[in-house]
XYZ file of C-alpha atoms in Angstrom:
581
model
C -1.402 4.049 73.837
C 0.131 0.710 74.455
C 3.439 0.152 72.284
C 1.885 -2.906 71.746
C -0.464 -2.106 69.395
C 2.137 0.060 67.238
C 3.978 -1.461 63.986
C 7.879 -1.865 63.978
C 9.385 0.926 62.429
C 12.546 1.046 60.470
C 15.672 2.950 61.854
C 15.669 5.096 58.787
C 12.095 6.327 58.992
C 11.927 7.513 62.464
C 15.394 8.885 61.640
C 14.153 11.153 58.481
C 10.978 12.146 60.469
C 12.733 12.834 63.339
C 15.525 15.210 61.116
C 13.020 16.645 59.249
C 11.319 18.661 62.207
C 12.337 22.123 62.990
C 14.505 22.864 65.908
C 11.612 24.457 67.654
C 9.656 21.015 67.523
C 12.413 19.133 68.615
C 12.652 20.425 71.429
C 9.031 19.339 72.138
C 9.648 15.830 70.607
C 9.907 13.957 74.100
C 6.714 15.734 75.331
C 4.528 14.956 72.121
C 5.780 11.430 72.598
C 4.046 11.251 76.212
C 0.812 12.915 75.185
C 0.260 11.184 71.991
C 1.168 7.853 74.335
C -2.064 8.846 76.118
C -4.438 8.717 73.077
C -6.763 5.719 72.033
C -5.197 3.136 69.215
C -6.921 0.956 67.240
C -5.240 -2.212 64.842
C -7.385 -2.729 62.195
C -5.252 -4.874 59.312
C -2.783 -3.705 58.443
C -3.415 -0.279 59.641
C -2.995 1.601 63.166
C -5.003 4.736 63.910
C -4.164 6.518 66.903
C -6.702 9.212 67.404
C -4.417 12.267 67.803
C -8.085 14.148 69.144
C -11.450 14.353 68.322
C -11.001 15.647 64.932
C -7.709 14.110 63.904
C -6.430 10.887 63.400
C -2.439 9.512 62.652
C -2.374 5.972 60.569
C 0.863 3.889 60.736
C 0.723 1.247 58.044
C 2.292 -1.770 57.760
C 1.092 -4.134 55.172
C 4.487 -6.271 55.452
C 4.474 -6.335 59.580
C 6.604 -2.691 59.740
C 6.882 0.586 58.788
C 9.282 0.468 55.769
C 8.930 4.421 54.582
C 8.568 7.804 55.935
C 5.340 7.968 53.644
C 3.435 4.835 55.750
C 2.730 7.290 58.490
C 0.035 10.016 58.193
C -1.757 12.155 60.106
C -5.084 14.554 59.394
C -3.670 17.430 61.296
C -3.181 20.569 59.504
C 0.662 20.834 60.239
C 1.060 17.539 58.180
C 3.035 16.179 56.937
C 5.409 18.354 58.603
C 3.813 17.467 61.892
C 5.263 16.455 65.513
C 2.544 13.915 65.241
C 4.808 11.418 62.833
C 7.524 11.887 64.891
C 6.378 10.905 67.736
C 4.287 8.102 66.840
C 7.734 6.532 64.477
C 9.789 7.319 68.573
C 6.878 5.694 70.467
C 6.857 2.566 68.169
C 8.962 -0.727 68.519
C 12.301 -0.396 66.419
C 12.345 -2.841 63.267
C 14.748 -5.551 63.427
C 15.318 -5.271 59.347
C 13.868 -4.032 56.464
C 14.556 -5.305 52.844
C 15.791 -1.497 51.836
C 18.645 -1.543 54.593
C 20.395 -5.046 52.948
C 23.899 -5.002 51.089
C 22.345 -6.666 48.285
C 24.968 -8.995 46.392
C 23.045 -12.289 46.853
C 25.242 -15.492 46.266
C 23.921 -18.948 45.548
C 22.080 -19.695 48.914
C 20.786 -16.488 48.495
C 22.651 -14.650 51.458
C 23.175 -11.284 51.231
C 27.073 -10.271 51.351
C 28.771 -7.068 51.847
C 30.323 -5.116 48.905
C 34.274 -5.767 47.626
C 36.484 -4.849 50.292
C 38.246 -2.179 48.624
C 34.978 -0.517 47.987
C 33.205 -0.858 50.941
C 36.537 0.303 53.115
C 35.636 3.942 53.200
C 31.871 3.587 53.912
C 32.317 1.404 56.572
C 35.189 3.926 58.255
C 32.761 6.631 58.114
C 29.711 4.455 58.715
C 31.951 3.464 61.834
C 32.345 7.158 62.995
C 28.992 7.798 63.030
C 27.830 5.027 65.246
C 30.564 6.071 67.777
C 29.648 9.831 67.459
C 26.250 9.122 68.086
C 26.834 6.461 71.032
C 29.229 9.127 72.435
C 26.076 11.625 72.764
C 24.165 9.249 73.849
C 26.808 8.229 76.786
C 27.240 11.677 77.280
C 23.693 12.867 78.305
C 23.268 9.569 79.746
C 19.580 7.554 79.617
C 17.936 10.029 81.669
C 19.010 12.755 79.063
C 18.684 10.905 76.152
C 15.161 11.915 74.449
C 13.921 11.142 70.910
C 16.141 13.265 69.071
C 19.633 11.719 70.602
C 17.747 8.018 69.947
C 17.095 9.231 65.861
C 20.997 9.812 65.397
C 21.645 7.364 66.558
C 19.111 4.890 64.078
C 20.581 7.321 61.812
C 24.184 5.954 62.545
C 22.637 2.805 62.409
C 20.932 2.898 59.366
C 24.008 4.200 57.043
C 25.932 1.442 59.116
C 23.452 -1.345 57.794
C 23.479 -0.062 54.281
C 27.531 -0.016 54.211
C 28.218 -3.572 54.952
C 27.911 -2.880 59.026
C 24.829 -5.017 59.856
C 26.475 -6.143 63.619
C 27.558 -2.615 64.552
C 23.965 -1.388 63.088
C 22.383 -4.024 65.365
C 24.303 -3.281 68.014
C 23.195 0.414 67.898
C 19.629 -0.500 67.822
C 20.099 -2.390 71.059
C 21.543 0.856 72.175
C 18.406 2.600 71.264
C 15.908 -0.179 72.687
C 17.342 -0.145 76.077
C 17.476 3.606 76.014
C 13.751 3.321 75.628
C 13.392 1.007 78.110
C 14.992 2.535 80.696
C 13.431 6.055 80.001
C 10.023 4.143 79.993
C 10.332 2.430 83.489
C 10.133 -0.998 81.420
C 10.037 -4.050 84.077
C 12.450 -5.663 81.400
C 15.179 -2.778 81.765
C 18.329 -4.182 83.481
C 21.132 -1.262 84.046
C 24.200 -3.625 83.528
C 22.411 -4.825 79.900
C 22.309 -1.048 78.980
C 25.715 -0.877 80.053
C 27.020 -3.929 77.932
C 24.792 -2.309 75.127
C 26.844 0.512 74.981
C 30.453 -1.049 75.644
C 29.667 -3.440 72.742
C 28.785 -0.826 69.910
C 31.251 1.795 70.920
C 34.143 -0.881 71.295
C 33.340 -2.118 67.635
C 33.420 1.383 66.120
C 36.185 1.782 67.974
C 38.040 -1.413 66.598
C 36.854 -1.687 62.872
C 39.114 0.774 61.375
C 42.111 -1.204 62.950
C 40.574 -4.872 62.062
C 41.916 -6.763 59.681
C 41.392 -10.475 58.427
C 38.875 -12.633 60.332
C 38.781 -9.844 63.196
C 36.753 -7.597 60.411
C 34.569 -10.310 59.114
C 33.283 -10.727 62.580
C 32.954 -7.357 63.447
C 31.226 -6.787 59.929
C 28.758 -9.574 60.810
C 26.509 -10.822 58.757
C 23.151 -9.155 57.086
C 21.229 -12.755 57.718
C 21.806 -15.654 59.305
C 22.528 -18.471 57.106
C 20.773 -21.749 57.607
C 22.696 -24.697 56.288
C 21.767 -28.627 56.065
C 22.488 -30.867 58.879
C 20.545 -34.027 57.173
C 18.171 -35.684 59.541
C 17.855 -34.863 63.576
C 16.496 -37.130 66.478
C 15.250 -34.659 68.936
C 14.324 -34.749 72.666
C 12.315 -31.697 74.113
C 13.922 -30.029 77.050
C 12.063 -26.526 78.272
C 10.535 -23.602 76.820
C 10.869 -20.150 77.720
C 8.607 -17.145 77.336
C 10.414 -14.020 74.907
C 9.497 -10.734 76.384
C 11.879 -8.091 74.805
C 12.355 -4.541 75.230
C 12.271 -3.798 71.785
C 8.806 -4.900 71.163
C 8.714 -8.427 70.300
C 7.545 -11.297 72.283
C 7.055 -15.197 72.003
C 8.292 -18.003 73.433
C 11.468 -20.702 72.081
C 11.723 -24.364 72.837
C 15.049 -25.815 73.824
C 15.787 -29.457 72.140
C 18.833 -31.363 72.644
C 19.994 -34.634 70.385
C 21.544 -37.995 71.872
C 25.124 -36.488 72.063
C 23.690 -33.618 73.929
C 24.138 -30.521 71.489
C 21.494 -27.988 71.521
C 18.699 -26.925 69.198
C 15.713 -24.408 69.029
C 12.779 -23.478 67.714
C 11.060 -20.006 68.039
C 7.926 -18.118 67.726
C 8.736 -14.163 68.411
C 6.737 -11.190 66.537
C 6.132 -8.068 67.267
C 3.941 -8.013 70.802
C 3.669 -7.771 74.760
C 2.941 -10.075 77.706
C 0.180 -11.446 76.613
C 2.151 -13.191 73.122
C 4.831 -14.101 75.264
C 2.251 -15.846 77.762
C 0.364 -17.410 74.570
C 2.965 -18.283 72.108
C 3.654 -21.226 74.244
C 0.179 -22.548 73.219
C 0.669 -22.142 69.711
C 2.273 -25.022 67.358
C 6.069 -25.517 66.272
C 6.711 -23.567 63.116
C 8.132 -26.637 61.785
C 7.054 -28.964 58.984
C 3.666 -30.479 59.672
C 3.868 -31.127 63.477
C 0.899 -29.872 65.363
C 2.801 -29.709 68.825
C 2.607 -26.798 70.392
C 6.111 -25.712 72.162
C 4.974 -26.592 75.670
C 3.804 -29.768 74.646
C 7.228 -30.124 72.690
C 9.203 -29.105 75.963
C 8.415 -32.614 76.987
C 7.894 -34.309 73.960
C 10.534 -35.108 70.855
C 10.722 -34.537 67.381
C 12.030 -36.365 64.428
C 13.246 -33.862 61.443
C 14.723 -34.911 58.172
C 15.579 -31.927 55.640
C 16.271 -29.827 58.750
C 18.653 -26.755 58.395
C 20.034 -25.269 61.199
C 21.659 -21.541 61.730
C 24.821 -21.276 63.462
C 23.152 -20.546 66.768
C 21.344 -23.829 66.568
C 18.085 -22.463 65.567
C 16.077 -24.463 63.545
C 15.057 -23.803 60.135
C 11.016 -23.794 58.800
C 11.656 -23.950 55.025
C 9.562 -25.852 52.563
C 11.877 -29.226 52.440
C 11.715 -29.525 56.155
C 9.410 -32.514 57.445
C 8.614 -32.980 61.188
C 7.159 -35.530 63.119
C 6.400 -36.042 66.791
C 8.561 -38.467 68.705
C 8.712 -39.609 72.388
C 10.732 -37.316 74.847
C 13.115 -38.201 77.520
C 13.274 -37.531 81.330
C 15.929 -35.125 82.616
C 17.669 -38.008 84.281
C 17.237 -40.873 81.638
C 19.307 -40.703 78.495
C 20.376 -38.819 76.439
C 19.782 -35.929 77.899
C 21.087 -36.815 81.403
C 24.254 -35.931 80.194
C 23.658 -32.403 80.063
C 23.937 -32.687 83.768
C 26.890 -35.087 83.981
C 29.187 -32.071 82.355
C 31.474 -30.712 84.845
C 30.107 -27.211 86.216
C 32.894 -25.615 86.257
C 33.338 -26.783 82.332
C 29.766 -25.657 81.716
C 30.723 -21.675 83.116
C 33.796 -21.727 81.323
C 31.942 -22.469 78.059
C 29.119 -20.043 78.984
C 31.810 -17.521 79.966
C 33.903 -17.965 76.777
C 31.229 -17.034 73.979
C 31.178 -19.807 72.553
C 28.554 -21.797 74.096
C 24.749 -20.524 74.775
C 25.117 -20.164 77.934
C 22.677 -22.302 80.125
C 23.885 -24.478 82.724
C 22.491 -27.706 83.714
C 22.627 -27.888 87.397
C 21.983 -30.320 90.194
C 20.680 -28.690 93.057
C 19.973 -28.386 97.286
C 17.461 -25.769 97.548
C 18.824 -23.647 100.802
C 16.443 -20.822 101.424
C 16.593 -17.276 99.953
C 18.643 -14.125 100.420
C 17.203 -10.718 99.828
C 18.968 -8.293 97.115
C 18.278 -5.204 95.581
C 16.444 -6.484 92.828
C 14.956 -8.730 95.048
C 14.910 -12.341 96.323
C 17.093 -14.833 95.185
C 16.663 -18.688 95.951
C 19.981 -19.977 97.546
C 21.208 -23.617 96.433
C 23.891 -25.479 97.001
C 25.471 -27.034 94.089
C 28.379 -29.539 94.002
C 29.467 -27.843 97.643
C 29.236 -23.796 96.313
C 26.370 -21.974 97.322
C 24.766 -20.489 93.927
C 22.168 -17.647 93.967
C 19.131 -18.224 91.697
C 17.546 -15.255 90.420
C 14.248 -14.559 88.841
C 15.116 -14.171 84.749
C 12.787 -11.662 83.869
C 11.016 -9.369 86.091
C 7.569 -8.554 84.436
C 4.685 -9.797 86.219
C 3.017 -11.015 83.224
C 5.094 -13.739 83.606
C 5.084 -16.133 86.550
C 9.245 -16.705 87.271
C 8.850 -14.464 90.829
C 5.843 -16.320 91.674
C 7.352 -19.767 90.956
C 10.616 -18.833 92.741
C 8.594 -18.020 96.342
C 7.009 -21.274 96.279
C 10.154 -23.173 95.404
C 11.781 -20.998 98.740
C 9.261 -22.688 100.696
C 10.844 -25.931 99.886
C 13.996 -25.678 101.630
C 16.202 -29.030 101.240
C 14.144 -30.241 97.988
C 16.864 -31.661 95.674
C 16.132 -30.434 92.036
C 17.894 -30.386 88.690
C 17.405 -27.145 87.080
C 18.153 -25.332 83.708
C 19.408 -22.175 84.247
C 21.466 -19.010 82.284
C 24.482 -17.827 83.560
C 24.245 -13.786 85.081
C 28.441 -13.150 85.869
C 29.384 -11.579 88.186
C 31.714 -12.197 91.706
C 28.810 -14.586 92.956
C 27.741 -17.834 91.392
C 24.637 -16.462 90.375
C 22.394 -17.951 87.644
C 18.980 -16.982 86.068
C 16.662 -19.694 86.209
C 14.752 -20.904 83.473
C 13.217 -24.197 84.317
C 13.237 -27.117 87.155
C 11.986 -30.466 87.835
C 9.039 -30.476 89.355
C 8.670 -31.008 93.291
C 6.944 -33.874 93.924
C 5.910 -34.955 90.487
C 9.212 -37.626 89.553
C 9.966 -37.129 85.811
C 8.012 -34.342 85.199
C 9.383 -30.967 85.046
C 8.455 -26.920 85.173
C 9.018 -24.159 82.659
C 9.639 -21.095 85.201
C 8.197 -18.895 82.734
C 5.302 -20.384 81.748
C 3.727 -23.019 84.214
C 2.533 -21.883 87.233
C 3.405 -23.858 90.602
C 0.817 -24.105 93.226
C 0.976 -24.584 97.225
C -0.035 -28.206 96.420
C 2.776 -28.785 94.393
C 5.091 -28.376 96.822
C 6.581 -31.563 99.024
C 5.184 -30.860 102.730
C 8.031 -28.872 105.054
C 7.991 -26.112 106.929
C 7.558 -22.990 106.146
C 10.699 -21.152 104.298
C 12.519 -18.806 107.076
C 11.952 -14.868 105.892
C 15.287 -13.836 103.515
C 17.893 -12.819 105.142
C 19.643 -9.564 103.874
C 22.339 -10.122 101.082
C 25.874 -10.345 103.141
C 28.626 -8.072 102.054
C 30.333 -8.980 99.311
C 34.190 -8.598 98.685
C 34.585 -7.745 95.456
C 38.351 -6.693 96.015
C 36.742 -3.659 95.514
C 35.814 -3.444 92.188
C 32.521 -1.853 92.411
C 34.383 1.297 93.242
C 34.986 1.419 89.569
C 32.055 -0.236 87.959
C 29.464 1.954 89.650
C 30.616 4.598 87.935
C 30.671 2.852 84.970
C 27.044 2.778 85.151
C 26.080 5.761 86.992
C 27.742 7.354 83.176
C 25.124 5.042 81.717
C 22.215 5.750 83.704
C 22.929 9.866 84.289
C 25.454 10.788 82.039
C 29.044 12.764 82.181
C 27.151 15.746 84.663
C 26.946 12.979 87.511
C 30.591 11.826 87.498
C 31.779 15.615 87.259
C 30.709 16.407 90.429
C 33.803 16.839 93.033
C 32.410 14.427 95.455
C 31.980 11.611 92.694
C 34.346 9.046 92.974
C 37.024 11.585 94.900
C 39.497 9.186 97.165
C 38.487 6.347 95.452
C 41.064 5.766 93.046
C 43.525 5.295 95.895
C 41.265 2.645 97.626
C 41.727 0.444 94.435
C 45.563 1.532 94.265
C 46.049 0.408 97.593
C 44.389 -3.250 97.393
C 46.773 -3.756 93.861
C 43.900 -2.375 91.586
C 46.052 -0.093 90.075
C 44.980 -0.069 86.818
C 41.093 0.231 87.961
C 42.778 3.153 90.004
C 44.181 4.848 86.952
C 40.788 3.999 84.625
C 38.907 5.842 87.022
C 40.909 8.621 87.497
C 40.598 9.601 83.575
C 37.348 8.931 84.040
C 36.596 11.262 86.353
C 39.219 13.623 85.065
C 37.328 13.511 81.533
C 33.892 13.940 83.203
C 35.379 17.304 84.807
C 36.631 18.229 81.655
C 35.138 21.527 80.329
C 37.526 24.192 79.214
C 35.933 28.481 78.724
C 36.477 31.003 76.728
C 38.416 34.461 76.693
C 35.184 35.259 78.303
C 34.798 32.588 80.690
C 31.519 30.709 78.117
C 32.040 26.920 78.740
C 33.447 25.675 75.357
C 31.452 22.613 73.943
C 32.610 19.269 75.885
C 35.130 16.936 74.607
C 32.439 14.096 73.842
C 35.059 11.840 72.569
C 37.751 11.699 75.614
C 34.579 10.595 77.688
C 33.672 7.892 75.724
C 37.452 6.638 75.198
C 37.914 7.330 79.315
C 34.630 4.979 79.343
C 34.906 2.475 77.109
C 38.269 1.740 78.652
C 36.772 1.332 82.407
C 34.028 -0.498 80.617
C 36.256 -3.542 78.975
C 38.617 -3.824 81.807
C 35.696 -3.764 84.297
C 34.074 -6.391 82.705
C 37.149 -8.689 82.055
C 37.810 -8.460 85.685
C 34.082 -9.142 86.416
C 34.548 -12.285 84.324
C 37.671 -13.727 85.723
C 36.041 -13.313 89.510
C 32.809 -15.304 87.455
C 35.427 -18.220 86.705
C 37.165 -18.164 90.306
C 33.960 -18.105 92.076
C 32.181 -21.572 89.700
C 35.646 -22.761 90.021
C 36.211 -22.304 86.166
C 39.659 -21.920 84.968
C 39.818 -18.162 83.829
C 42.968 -18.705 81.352
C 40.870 -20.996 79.298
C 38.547 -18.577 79.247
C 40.487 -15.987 78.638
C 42.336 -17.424 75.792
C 39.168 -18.904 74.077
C 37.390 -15.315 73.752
């Protein structure tokens, strides 16, 4: 059974389903999952039927795109509807983004829904609050590897109430939780430890925060139930790339970067529920935009003239009824306006990335250098404005052809090359990249994730010399703390309560001035080790909540530190972005 083929389901549903078993099914929840994974599914409609065996068949229905009640899902077997079947199919399935049901409805006059009067809405959202961190502390706590259906339902659970009381950033946040739970547990090519671990720091530090926010600190941590799109009159635009969508929570599709003459950014997206293949094939498919018929890779190079348009905060563009579109003529990377993406200082561009505030892609001239082999595997070394910067593949899955495309550009060693790349921090200059110009075809250019290069594309050299191993890194040493950090995430409190974990380490980072890291991971480690017994020597249940406050703490200073090394090393000035987050 591909995931796929399976409907969204809401947080709530798989929740109730999930609650609704007896403890003695539970407990076999993660093992129905993986059998019922192995049965045939068919789409037809509206309708999924998974064929549960010969006899018996499980229907997911989703006449609005998702599974919006508890009742959509049905199965033949005789245990119905009280049945390990539902369960696991609403566990196996992608999670739903929304549903109309999980809205604070108090529309206004665009129509935007709002969260209830502050006075009333205070107490929910304290207890809504408690939840989420309750059930992100479990799911710290038995770590990914431990963390089966039934930790992943409270956790929508928490999620769910959070939505409903006025939450819908901490509810999302939880989700994300959830998704790269899956994804990790699953072996997905799109799981990425650190993004777990930045999952988790962000919806346990907003919990934690909210019930001492005040002002615009609790708007923002509040968030907003949807995105408002407001009028920004007419828009001359001038394609720049496309990427391919490939998420871990089930969606795919692909989003077109535009840019107007003084250089700010817009986009326009295509993602749905699907796999590789939509994310391979949405690129092929026309703008949702007025009456254009260009498709986003032919848009990538093309323009676009808009009048009506409406844009979201995050630039994205709106598709509503008043919106006309028309094709334009595009712009090379080096011919105005968009050359001036690259005439931005990069050290300006990292600190903006860094900040928050920006969307953080740099625009980068280039040397291409060779390669360097890491863990995760090659990365393309380049030398930009005199710093060597270390170009990494942006998404793994080998649907799409980014690895592929990065080998042949390795075999192009001194090739000069603007390229558009996303920032990854960390003590490196180290960047994700997303698009380049092509080799030997002047003006034209190569969407990483979509276009495939070919031997013949490249300029003639010699061959690229074999990677050499990544060099030691001095990270002054902060790794000592940040791998357990993630070794929490990944394993859960049981690996960091071992004696041997971490033991001596603390003074390491005392003695090179890391005292703070020094003290963070003792309390870490001490918390871990934490479990206190009985008159009769039982182990009493574990503190659940000293973890998580022991961890969140490493987690925020670790990754403060992380990006003020990020600024030193692009030469960014780390008070500005310190001071701007």
């Amino acid at each position: 059974m591909s995931q796929d083929l399976l409907p969204p389901v809401a947080p709530s549903v798989t929740a109730e389903l999930v609650e609704a078993l007896s403890p003695r099914l539970r407990k076999r929840l993660d093992a129905g999952i993986t059998k019922l994974a192995a049965r045939p599914v068919v789409r037809e409609g509206d309708t999924v039927r998974i064929a549960v065996d010969d006899d018996t068949d499980l229907e997911l229905h989703a006449p609005e795109g998702a599974v919006t009640s508890a009742d959509a899902i049905r199965c033949g077997c005789l245990l119905a509807p009280d049945c390990l079947h539902r369960a696991a199919a609403a566990s196996a399935a992608p999670v739903a983004e929304d549903t109309p049901d999980s809205t604070p409805a108090q529309p206004t006059t665009e129509g935007a829904a709002q969260p209830p009067d502050d006075e009333t809405a205070a107490p929910a959202q304290l207890a809504a609050a408690r939840a989420v961190y309750d059930a992100a502390a479990a799911v710290l706590e038995a770590g990914a590897d431990g963390s089966g259906a039934v930790l992943q339902a409270e956790l929508l659970r928490a999620a769910h109430t959070a939505r409903l009381a006025g939450l819908p950033r901490v509810a999302a946040a939880a989700v994300s939780v959830v998704n790269g739970v899956r994804a990790a547990r699953s072996a997905d090519p799109a799981h990425r430890l650190p993004d777990l671990v930045d999952a988790l720091r962000t919806v346990l530090g907003m919990a934690h925060r909210l019930p001492f926010a005040t002002g615009p600190d609790l708007a923002e941590l509040r968030g907003s139930a949807r995105q408002p799109y407001t009028p920004d009159g007419s828009l001359r635009l001038y394609g720049l790339f496309s990427e391919p969508v490939l998420t871990t929570t089930g969606y795919a599709g692909a989003v077109t970067w535009t840019a107007d003459a003084e250089g700010r950014l817009y986009t326009v997206s295509d993602v749905a529920p699907g796999g590789p293949g939509r994310a391979t094939g949405a690129a092929d498919r026309a703008v949702r935009i007025g009456d254009t018929a260009l498709t986003h890779r032919e848009l990538s190079r093309a323009g676009l003239a808009v009048s009506g348009a409406t844009v979201s905060p995050t630039g994205r563009l709106g598709a509503g009824a008043g919106v006309r579109a028309v094709r334009a003529s595009g712009a090379a990377w080096s011919a105005e306006p968009l050359d001036r993406l690259w005439e931005v200082p990069v050290a300006e561009q990292v600190a903006r990335a860094l900040s928050g505030s920006g969307h953080g892609l740099l625009f980068l001239d280039v040397t291409l250098a060779g390669t360097v082999r890491e863990a995760t595997g090659d990365c393309l070394l380049a030398d930009c404005e005199g710093r060597t910067v270390r170009l990494a593949v942006a998404h793994d899955d080998p649907a799409l052809p980014y690895r592929d495309n990065l080998r042949l550009l390795a075999a192009a060693p001194g090739s000069r090359l603007r390229v558009v790349a996303r920032l990854a921090p960390g003590p490196l200059p180290r960047a994700l990249l997303l698009a380049a110009e092509h080799p030997t075809r002047a003006g034209d250019r190569v969407d990483l994730g979509l276009d495939r290069l070919q031997h013949a594309d490249l300029p003639t050299t010699t061959a690229a010399p074999a990677p050499a191993p990544a060099p030691p890194v001095d990270e002054a040493p902060l790794h000592l703390l940040r791998r357990r950090v993630h070794q929490a995430v990944s394993g859960g409190r049981r690996v960091l309560g071992f004696p041997d974990s971490g033991a001596g380490d603390g003074g390491r980072l005392r003695r090179v001035g890391l005292a703070t890291a020094g003290d963070l991971l003792g309390e870490l480690r001490s918390a871990a080790a934490d479990r206190s017994r009985d008159a009769f020597g039982r182990l009493l249940p574990a503190d659940t909540g000293r973890f998580a406050h022991a961890w969140l703490a490493a987690a925020v200073y670790t990754g403060e530190v992380e990006r003020a090394l990020c600024a030193a090393a692009w030469g960014a000035d780390a008070e500005v972005v310190a001071t701007s987050r």
